[in-house]
mmCIF file with all atom_site columns, C-alpha atoms in Angstrom:
data_model
loop_
_atom_site.group_PDB
_atom_site.id
_atom_site.type_symbol
_atom_site.label_atom_id
_atom_site.label_alt_id
_atom_site.label_comp_id
_atom_site.label_asym_id
_atom_site.label_entity_id
_atom_site.label_seq_id
_atom_site.pdbx_PDB_ins_code
_atom_site.Cartn_x
_atom_site.Cartn_y
_atom_site.Cartn_z
_atom_site.occupancy
_atom_site.B_iso_or_equiv
_atom_site.pdbx_formal_charge
_atom_site.auth_seq_id
_atom_site.auth_comp_id
_atom_site.auth_asym_id
_atom_site.auth_atom_id
_atom_site.pdbx_PDB_model_num
ATOM 1   C CA . MET A 1 1   ? 70.947  33.557 -115.189 1.00 52.00 ? 870  MET A CA 1
ATOM 2   C CA . THR A 1 2   ? 73.202  32.352 -112.377 1.00 53.00 ? 871  THR A CA 1
ATOM 3   C CA . ALA A 1 3   ? 74.858  29.857 -114.725 1.00 53.00 ? 872  ALA A CA 1
ATOM 4   C CA . ALA A 1 4   ? 75.914  32.625 -117.118 1.00 53.00 ? 873  ALA A CA 1
ATOM 5   C CA . ILE A 1 5   ? 77.565  34.611 -114.320 1.00 54.00 ? 874  ILE A CA 1
ATOM 6   C CA . PHE A 1 6   ? 79.313  31.478 -113.062 1.00 52.00 ? 875  PHE A CA 1
ATOM 7   C CA . ARG A 1 7   ? 80.745  30.766 -116.524 1.00 60.00 ? 876  ARG A CA 1
ATOM 8   C CA . GLY A 1 8   ? 81.975  34.355 -116.818 1.00 59.00 ? 877  GLY A CA 1
ATOM 9   C CA . LYS A 1 9   ? 83.858  34.045 -113.532 1.00 61.00 ? 878  LYS A CA 1
ATOM 10  C CA . ARG A 1 10  ? 85.528  30.864 -114.746 1.00 63.00 ? 879  ARG A CA 1
ATOM 11  C CA . ARG A 1 11  ? 86.591  32.559 -117.957 1.00 61.00 ? 880  ARG A CA 1
ATOM 12  C CA . ARG A 1 12  ? 88.039  35.509 -116.074 1.00 62.00 ? 881  ARG A CA 1
ATOM 13  C CA . ALA A 1 13  ? 89.874  33.184 -113.661 1.00 55.00 ? 882  ALA A CA 1
ATOM 14  C CA . ALA A 1 14  ? 91.269  31.163 -116.563 1.00 52.00 ? 883  ALA A CA 1
ATOM 15  C CA . ALA A 1 15  ? 92.350  34.373 -118.306 1.00 52.00 ? 884  ALA A CA 1
ATOM 16  C CA . ALA A 1 16  ? 94.062  35.600 -115.116 1.00 51.00 ? 885  ALA A CA 1
ATOM 17  C CA . VAL A 1 17  ? 95.920  32.298 -114.708 1.00 53.00 ? 886  VAL A CA 1
ATOM 18  C CA . GLY A 1 18  ? 96.958  32.449 -118.367 1.00 52.00 ? 887  GLY A CA 1
ATOM 19  C CA . ALA A 1 19  ? 98.219  36.019 -117.996 1.00 51.00 ? 888  ALA A CA 1
ATOM 20  C CA . VAL A 1 20  ? 100.274 35.145 -114.913 1.00 52.00 ? 889  VAL A CA 1
ATOM 21  C CA . THR A 1 21  ? 101.756 32.099 -116.649 1.00 52.00 ? 890  THR A CA 1
ATOM 22  C CA . PHE A 1 22  ? 102.615 34.152 -119.738 1.00 52.00 ? 891  PHE A CA 1
ATOM 23  C CA . GLY A 1 23  ? 104.241 36.816 -117.538 1.00 50.00 ? 892  GLY A CA 1
ATOM 24  C CA . LEU A 1 24  ? 106.418 34.240 -115.766 1.00 46.00 ? 893  LEU A CA 1
ATOM 25  C CA . VAL A 1 25  ? 107.511 32.706 -119.077 1.00 45.00 ? 894  VAL A CA 1
ATOM 26  C CA . ALA A 1 26  ? 108.330 36.164 -120.471 1.00 44.00 ? 895  ALA A CA 1
ATOM 27  C CA . LEU A 1 27  ? 110.382 37.073 -117.386 1.00 43.00 ? 896  LEU A CA 1
ATOM 28  C CA . SER A 1 28  ? 112.350 33.843 -117.491 1.00 44.00 ? 897  SER A CA 1
ATOM 29  C CA . ALA A 1 29  ? 113.439 34.695 -121.055 1.00 46.00 ? 898  ALA A CA 1
ATOM 30  C CA . CYS A 1 30  ? 114.994 38.020 -119.956 1.00 55.00 ? 899  CYS A CA 1
ATOM 31  C CA . ASP A 1 31  ? 118.738 38.390 -119.534 1.00 64.00 ? 900  ASP A CA 1
ATOM 32  C CA . LYS A 1 32  ? 120.011 38.994 -116.047 1.00 69.00 ? 901  LYS A CA 1
ATOM 33  C CA . PRO A 1 33  ? 121.146 42.588 -115.583 1.00 77.00 ? 902  PRO A CA 1
ATOM 34  C CA . THR A 1 34  ? 124.875 43.131 -115.360 1.00 82.00 ? 903  THR A CA 1
ATOM 35  C CA . PRO A 1 35  ? 126.453 44.570 -112.221 1.00 90.00 ? 904  PRO A CA 1
ATOM 36  C CA . LEU A 1 36  ? 126.576 48.368 -112.255 1.00 93.00 ? 905  LEU A CA 1
ATOM 37  C CA . ALA A 1 37  ? 129.439 50.838 -112.160 1.00 95.00 ? 906  ALA A CA 1
ATOM 38  C CA . THR A 1 38  ? 129.071 54.529 -111.330 1.00 96.00 ? 907  THR A CA 1
ATOM 39  C CA . VAL A 1 39  ? 131.051 57.713 -111.795 1.00 96.00 ? 908  VAL A CA 1
ATOM 40  C CA . THR A 1 40  ? 130.264 60.707 -109.574 1.00 96.00 ? 909  THR A CA 1
ATOM 41  C CA . VAL A 1 41  ? 131.475 64.287 -109.793 1.00 95.00 ? 910  VAL A CA 1
ATOM 42  C CA . GLY A 1 42  ? 130.025 66.598 -107.168 1.00 91.00 ? 911  GLY A CA 1
ATOM 43  C CA . SER A 1 43  ? 126.302 65.803 -107.050 1.00 92.00 ? 912  SER A CA 1
ATOM 44  C CA . LYS A 1 44  ? 126.152 64.386 -110.600 1.00 94.00 ? 913  LYS A CA 1
ATOM 45  C CA . THR A 1 45  ? 126.187 60.578 -110.765 1.00 94.00 ? 914  THR A CA 1
ATOM 46  C CA . VAL A 1 46  ? 126.137 58.468 -113.913 1.00 95.00 ? 915  VAL A CA 1
ATOM 47  C CA . THR A 1 47  ? 125.470 54.732 -113.706 1.00 94.00 ? 916  THR A CA 1
ATOM 48  C CA . SER A 1 48  ? 126.135 52.216 -116.441 1.00 92.00 ? 917  SER A CA 1
ATOM 49  C CA . GLU A 1 49  ? 125.663 48.551 -117.186 1.00 90.00 ? 918  GLU A CA 1
ATOM 50  C CA . ALA A 1 50  ? 128.577 46.717 -118.762 1.00 92.00 ? 919  ALA A CA 1
ATOM 51  C CA . ALA A 1 51  ? 129.563 47.212 -122.379 1.00 92.00 ? 920  ALA A CA 1
ATOM 52  C CA . CYS A 1 52  ? 130.702 43.587 -122.256 1.00 91.00 ? 921  CYS A CA 1
ATOM 53  C CA . TYR A 1 53  ? 129.926 41.041 -119.578 1.00 91.00 ? 922  TYR A CA 1
ATOM 54  C CA . ASN A 1 54  ? 129.904 37.241 -119.652 1.00 86.00 ? 923  ASN A CA 1
ATOM 55  C CA . ASP A 1 55  ? 128.064 36.519 -116.386 1.00 84.00 ? 924  ASP A CA 1
ATOM 56  C CA . GLY A 1 56  ? 131.295 36.354 -114.403 1.00 79.00 ? 925  GLY A CA 1
ATOM 57  C CA . ASP A 1 57  ? 133.251 34.288 -116.927 1.00 88.00 ? 926  ASP A CA 1
ATOM 58  C CA . ALA A 1 58  ? 136.290 35.593 -118.822 1.00 91.00 ? 927  ALA A CA 1
ATOM 59  C CA . ILE A 1 59  ? 135.701 37.571 -122.004 1.00 92.00 ? 928  ILE A CA 1
ATOM 60  C CA . ALA A 1 60  ? 137.720 36.333 -124.969 1.00 90.00 ? 929  ALA A CA 1
ATOM 61  C CA . SER A 1 61  ? 140.925 38.397 -125.163 1.00 86.00 ? 930  SER A CA 1
ATOM 62  C CA . ASP A 1 62  ? 140.335 39.308 -128.822 1.00 87.00 ? 931  ASP A CA 1
ATOM 63  C CA . LYS A 1 63  ? 136.938 40.790 -127.851 1.00 93.00 ? 932  LYS A CA 1
ATOM 64  C CA . VAL A 1 64  ? 138.192 42.922 -124.922 1.00 91.00 ? 933  VAL A CA 1
ATOM 65  C CA . LEU A 1 65  ? 139.748 45.628 -127.141 1.00 90.00 ? 934  LEU A CA 1
ATOM 66  C CA . GLY A 1 66  ? 136.435 45.988 -128.992 1.00 91.00 ? 935  GLY A CA 1
ATOM 67  C CA . CYS A 1 67  ? 134.642 46.305 -125.639 1.00 92.00 ? 936  CYS A CA 1
ATOM 68  C CA . LEU A 1 68  ? 137.034 49.057 -124.551 1.00 92.00 ? 937  LEU A CA 1
ATOM 69  C CA . LYS A 1 69  ? 136.392 50.964 -127.780 1.00 89.00 ? 938  LYS A CA 1
ATOM 70  C CA . GLU A 1 70  ? 132.593 50.822 -127.414 1.00 88.00 ? 939  GLU A CA 1
ATOM 71  C CA . SER A 1 71  ? 130.901 54.070 -126.522 1.00 82.00 ? 940  SER A CA 1
ATOM 72  C CA . SER A 1 72  ? 128.520 53.961 -123.589 1.00 73.00 ? 941  SER A CA 1
ATOM 73  C CA . GLY A 1 73  ? 126.952 57.343 -124.165 1.00 78.00 ? 942  GLY A CA 1
ATOM 74  C CA . LYS A 1 74  ? 127.552 58.006 -120.455 1.00 89.00 ? 943  LYS A CA 1
ATOM 75  C CA . THR A 1 75  ? 129.298 61.363 -120.026 1.00 92.00 ? 944  THR A CA 1
ATOM 76  C CA . VAL A 1 76  ? 130.291 63.158 -116.840 1.00 94.00 ? 945  VAL A CA 1
ATOM 77  C CA . LYS A 1 77  ? 131.545 66.747 -116.818 1.00 94.00 ? 946  LYS A CA 1
ATOM 78  C CA . ALA A 1 78  ? 134.347 67.725 -114.454 1.00 94.00 ? 947  ALA A CA 1
ATOM 79  C CA . SER A 1 79  ? 136.745 70.593 -113.926 1.00 92.00 ? 948  SER A CA 1
ATOM 80  C CA . MET A 1 80  ? 140.438 70.078 -113.222 1.00 90.00 ? 949  MET A CA 1
ATOM 81  C CA . GLU A 1 81  ? 139.823 70.802 -109.505 1.00 92.00 ? 950  GLU A CA 1
ATOM 82  C CA . ASP A 1 82  ? 137.064 68.193 -109.054 1.00 94.00 ? 951  ASP A CA 1
ATOM 83  C CA . LYS A 1 83  ? 137.413 64.767 -107.524 1.00 96.00 ? 952  LYS A CA 1
ATOM 84  C CA . ILE A 1 84  ? 136.028 61.899 -109.576 1.00 96.00 ? 953  ILE A CA 1
ATOM 85  C CA . ARG A 1 85  ? 134.520 59.075 -107.567 1.00 97.00 ? 954  ARG A CA 1
ATOM 86  C CA . PHE A 1 86  ? 134.280 55.595 -109.023 1.00 96.00 ? 955  PHE A CA 1
ATOM 87  C CA . GLY A 1 87  ? 131.937 53.041 -107.505 1.00 96.00 ? 956  GLY A CA 1
ATOM 88  C CA . VAL A 1 88  ? 131.391 49.420 -108.436 1.00 96.00 ? 957  VAL A CA 1
ATOM 89  C CA . ASP A 1 89  ? 128.962 46.696 -107.467 1.00 94.00 ? 958  ASP A CA 1
ATOM 90  C CA . PRO A 1 90  ? 130.346 44.493 -104.650 1.00 94.00 ? 959  PRO A CA 1
ATOM 91  C CA . LYS A 1 91  ? 130.388 41.592 -107.129 1.00 91.00 ? 960  LYS A CA 1
ATOM 92  C CA . ILE A 1 92  ? 132.923 43.528 -109.246 1.00 93.00 ? 961  ILE A CA 1
ATOM 93  C CA . ALA A 1 93  ? 134.989 44.516 -106.201 1.00 94.00 ? 962  ALA A CA 1
ATOM 94  C CA . ASP A 1 94  ? 135.191 40.909 -105.016 1.00 93.00 ? 963  ASP A CA 1
ATOM 95  C CA . GLU A 1 95  ? 136.981 39.948 -108.238 1.00 92.00 ? 964  GLU A CA 1
ATOM 96  C CA . GLY A 1 96  ? 139.033 43.146 -108.516 1.00 94.00 ? 965  GLY A CA 1
ATOM 97  C CA . TRP A 1 97  ? 138.913 46.012 -111.022 1.00 95.00 ? 966  TRP A CA 1
ATOM 98  C CA . THR A 1 98  ? 141.282 48.378 -112.774 1.00 94.00 ? 967  THR A CA 1
ATOM 99  C CA . LEU A 1 99  ? 140.930 51.678 -114.584 1.00 94.00 ? 968  LEU A CA 1
ATOM 100 C CA . PHE A 1 100 ? 141.775 52.122 -118.241 1.00 92.00 ? 969  PHE A CA 1
ATOM 101 C CA . ILE A 1 101 ? 142.256 55.590 -119.750 1.00 91.00 ? 970  ILE A CA 1
ATOM 102 C CA . ASN A 1 102 ? 141.744 55.818 -123.501 1.00 90.00 ? 971  ASN A CA 1
ATOM 103 C CA . ASP A 1 103 ? 141.914 52.009 -123.795 1.00 89.00 ? 972  ASP A CA 1
ATOM 104 C CA . GLN A 1 104 ? 145.216 51.725 -121.876 1.00 89.00 ? 973  GLN A CA 1
ATOM 105 C CA . ALA A 1 105 ? 145.605 50.147 -118.439 1.00 88.00 ? 974  ALA A CA 1
ATOM 106 C CA . VAL A 1 106 ? 146.869 52.645 -115.867 1.00 87.00 ? 975  VAL A CA 1
ATOM 107 C CA . GLU A 1 107 ? 147.149 50.413 -112.815 1.00 86.00 ? 976  GLU A CA 1
ATOM 108 C CA . ALA A 1 108 ? 149.356 47.418 -112.148 1.00 83.00 ? 977  ALA A CA 1
ATOM 109 C CA . GLU A 1 109 ? 147.172 45.743 -109.520 1.00 88.00 ? 978  GLU A CA 1
ATOM 110 C CA . PRO A 1 110 ? 143.379 45.329 -109.391 1.00 90.00 ? 979  PRO A CA 1
ATOM 111 C CA . ASN A 1 111 ? 141.504 47.283 -106.731 1.00 91.00 ? 980  ASN A CA 1
ATOM 112 C CA . LYS A 1 112 ? 139.209 45.283 -104.405 1.00 94.00 ? 981  LYS A CA 1
ATOM 113 C CA . LYS A 1 113 ? 137.280 48.225 -102.910 1.00 95.00 ? 982  LYS A CA 1
ATOM 114 C CA . THR A 1 114 ? 133.797 49.256 -103.993 1.00 96.00 ? 983  THR A CA 1
ATOM 115 C CA . PHE A 1 115 ? 134.677 52.950 -104.054 1.00 94.00 ? 984  PHE A CA 1
ATOM 116 C CA . ARG A 1 116 ? 137.633 55.187 -104.821 1.00 95.00 ? 985  ARG A CA 1
ATOM 117 C CA . SER A 1 117 ? 138.272 58.844 -105.504 1.00 96.00 ? 986  SER A CA 1
ATOM 118 C CA . ILE A 1 118 ? 140.824 60.339 -107.932 1.00 94.00 ? 987  ILE A CA 1
ATOM 119 C CA . PRO A 1 119 ? 141.516 64.002 -108.805 1.00 94.00 ? 988  PRO A CA 1
ATOM 120 C CA . ALA A 1 120 ? 140.111 64.946 -112.228 1.00 92.00 ? 989  ALA A CA 1
ATOM 121 C CA . SER A 1 121 ? 143.452 66.472 -113.198 1.00 90.00 ? 990  SER A CA 1
ATOM 122 C CA . ALA A 1 122 ? 144.861 62.916 -113.458 1.00 90.00 ? 991  ALA A CA 1
ATOM 123 C CA . PHE A 1 123 ? 142.485 62.256 -116.366 1.00 90.00 ? 992  PHE A CA 1
ATOM 124 C CA . PHE A 1 124 ? 142.962 65.494 -118.286 1.00 86.00 ? 993  PHE A CA 1
ATOM 125 C CA . SER A 1 125 ? 146.699 66.119 -117.894 1.00 77.00 ? 994  SER A CA 1
ATOM 126 C CA . GLY A 1 126 ? 148.521 65.632 -121.134 1.00 66.00 ? 995  GLY A CA 1
ATOM 127 C CA . GLY A 1 127 ? 152.005 65.856 -119.692 1.00 63.00 ? 996  GLY A CA 1
ATOM 128 C CA . GLN A 1 128 ? 153.456 68.555 -121.930 1.00 63.00 ? 997  GLN A CA 1
ATOM 129 C CA . GLY A 1 129 ? 150.999 70.730 -123.798 1.00 64.00 ? 998  GLY A CA 1
ATOM 130 C CA . ALA A 1 130 ? 147.322 71.496 -123.352 1.00 72.00 ? 999  ALA A CA 1
ATOM 131 C CA . ALA A 1 131 ? 145.024 69.442 -121.159 1.00 74.00 ? 1000 ALA A CA 1
ATOM 132 C CA . ALA A 1 132 ? 142.677 67.047 -122.938 1.00 80.00 ? 1001 ALA A CA 1
ATOM 133 C CA . LYS A 1 133 ? 139.082 68.205 -123.399 1.00 89.00 ? 1002 LYS A CA 1
ATOM 134 C CA . GLU A 1 134 ? 137.676 64.678 -123.196 1.00 90.00 ? 1003 GLU A CA 1
ATOM 135 C CA . THR A 1 135 ? 138.937 61.368 -121.817 1.00 91.00 ? 1004 THR A CA 1
ATOM 136 C CA . LYS A 1 136 ? 137.476 57.901 -122.081 1.00 93.00 ? 1005 LYS A CA 1
ATOM 137 C CA . VAL A 1 137 ? 137.640 55.932 -118.835 1.00 94.00 ? 1006 VAL A CA 1
ATOM 138 C CA . SER A 1 138 ? 136.853 52.228 -118.583 1.00 94.00 ? 1007 SER A CA 1
ATOM 139 C CA . ILE A 1 139 ? 136.401 50.102 -115.515 1.00 95.00 ? 1008 ILE A CA 1
ATOM 140 C CA . VAL A 1 140 ? 137.579 46.563 -116.196 1.00 94.00 ? 1009 VAL A CA 1
ATOM 141 C CA . GLU A 1 141 ? 136.714 43.725 -113.847 1.00 94.00 ? 1010 GLU A CA 1
ATOM 142 C CA . SER A 1 142 ? 139.813 41.561 -113.900 1.00 89.00 ? 1011 SER A CA 1
ATOM 143 C CA . GLY A 1 143 ? 139.541 38.666 -111.514 1.00 73.00 ? 1012 GLY A CA 1
ATOM 144 C CA . THR A 1 144 ? 142.119 36.114 -112.563 1.00 74.00 ? 1013 THR A CA 1
ATOM 145 C CA . GLY A 1 145 ? 144.173 38.305 -114.854 1.00 79.00 ? 1014 GLY A CA 1
ATOM 146 C CA . LYS A 1 146 ? 141.463 38.059 -117.494 1.00 88.00 ? 1015 LYS A CA 1
ATOM 147 C CA . ALA A 1 147 ? 138.760 40.623 -118.209 1.00 92.00 ? 1016 ALA A CA 1
ATOM 148 C CA . LEU A 1 148 ? 135.368 39.618 -116.821 1.00 93.00 ? 1017 LEU A CA 1
ATOM 149 C CA . GLY A 1 149 ? 133.511 42.851 -117.622 1.00 93.00 ? 1018 GLY A CA 1
ATOM 150 C CA . VAL A 1 150 ? 134.016 46.307 -119.137 1.00 94.00 ? 1019 VAL A CA 1
ATOM 151 C CA . TRP A 1 151 ? 132.156 49.526 -118.211 1.00 95.00 ? 1020 TRP A CA 1
ATOM 152 C CA . ASN A 1 152 ? 132.830 52.674 -120.274 1.00 95.00 ? 1021 ASN A CA 1
ATOM 153 C CA . PHE A 1 153 ? 132.417 56.348 -119.405 1.00 96.00 ? 1022 PHE A CA 1
ATOM 154 C CA . THR A 1 154 ? 133.482 59.626 -120.987 1.00 94.00 ? 1023 THR A CA 1
ATOM 155 C CA . LEU A 1 155 ? 134.882 62.431 -118.817 1.00 94.00 ? 1024 LEU A CA 1
ATOM 156 C CA . GLU A 1 156 ? 134.446 65.886 -120.321 1.00 93.00 ? 1025 GLU A CA 1
ATOM 157 C CA . ARG A 1 157 ? 136.542 68.760 -119.001 1.00 91.00 ? 1026 ARG A CA 1
ATOM 158 C CA . THR A 1 158 ? 134.746 71.963 -118.158 1.00 90.00 ? 1027 THR A CA 1
ATOM 159 C CA . SER A 1 159 ? 136.527 75.300 -117.924 1.00 74.00 ? 1028 SER A CA 1
#
């Protein structure tokens, strides 16, 4: 009777070792997560992984426009009086990042800070005419003049 219990323990130990090994192999096959970018309005924060990211290497220039056009499904509502806060992972800030509005660059030089705040009115103003109801904002990591990552958000204007 003792021999049967001993064999059962060996089987369970072998099964446990097999499960751990399988788990490690499965984890090693996973992609590394991309750095995160966040948009905050008031107490509402939305975080997103990159629409396009090449593990810190440049994204092919013909692919960048497609990345900017991708929808992230990440929407933040803001009124014209709100401040919109953008935050990026320190890895993104180290390389530098710029904002794009509706797929167009709006800054000449990359920002190297992890956080910045901009009035919402800057994103909804249409110059002459009515203010836009919705604006697509992209954060583009641009280290050496080339895009290294793209994070997309939609800003929706509330009344």
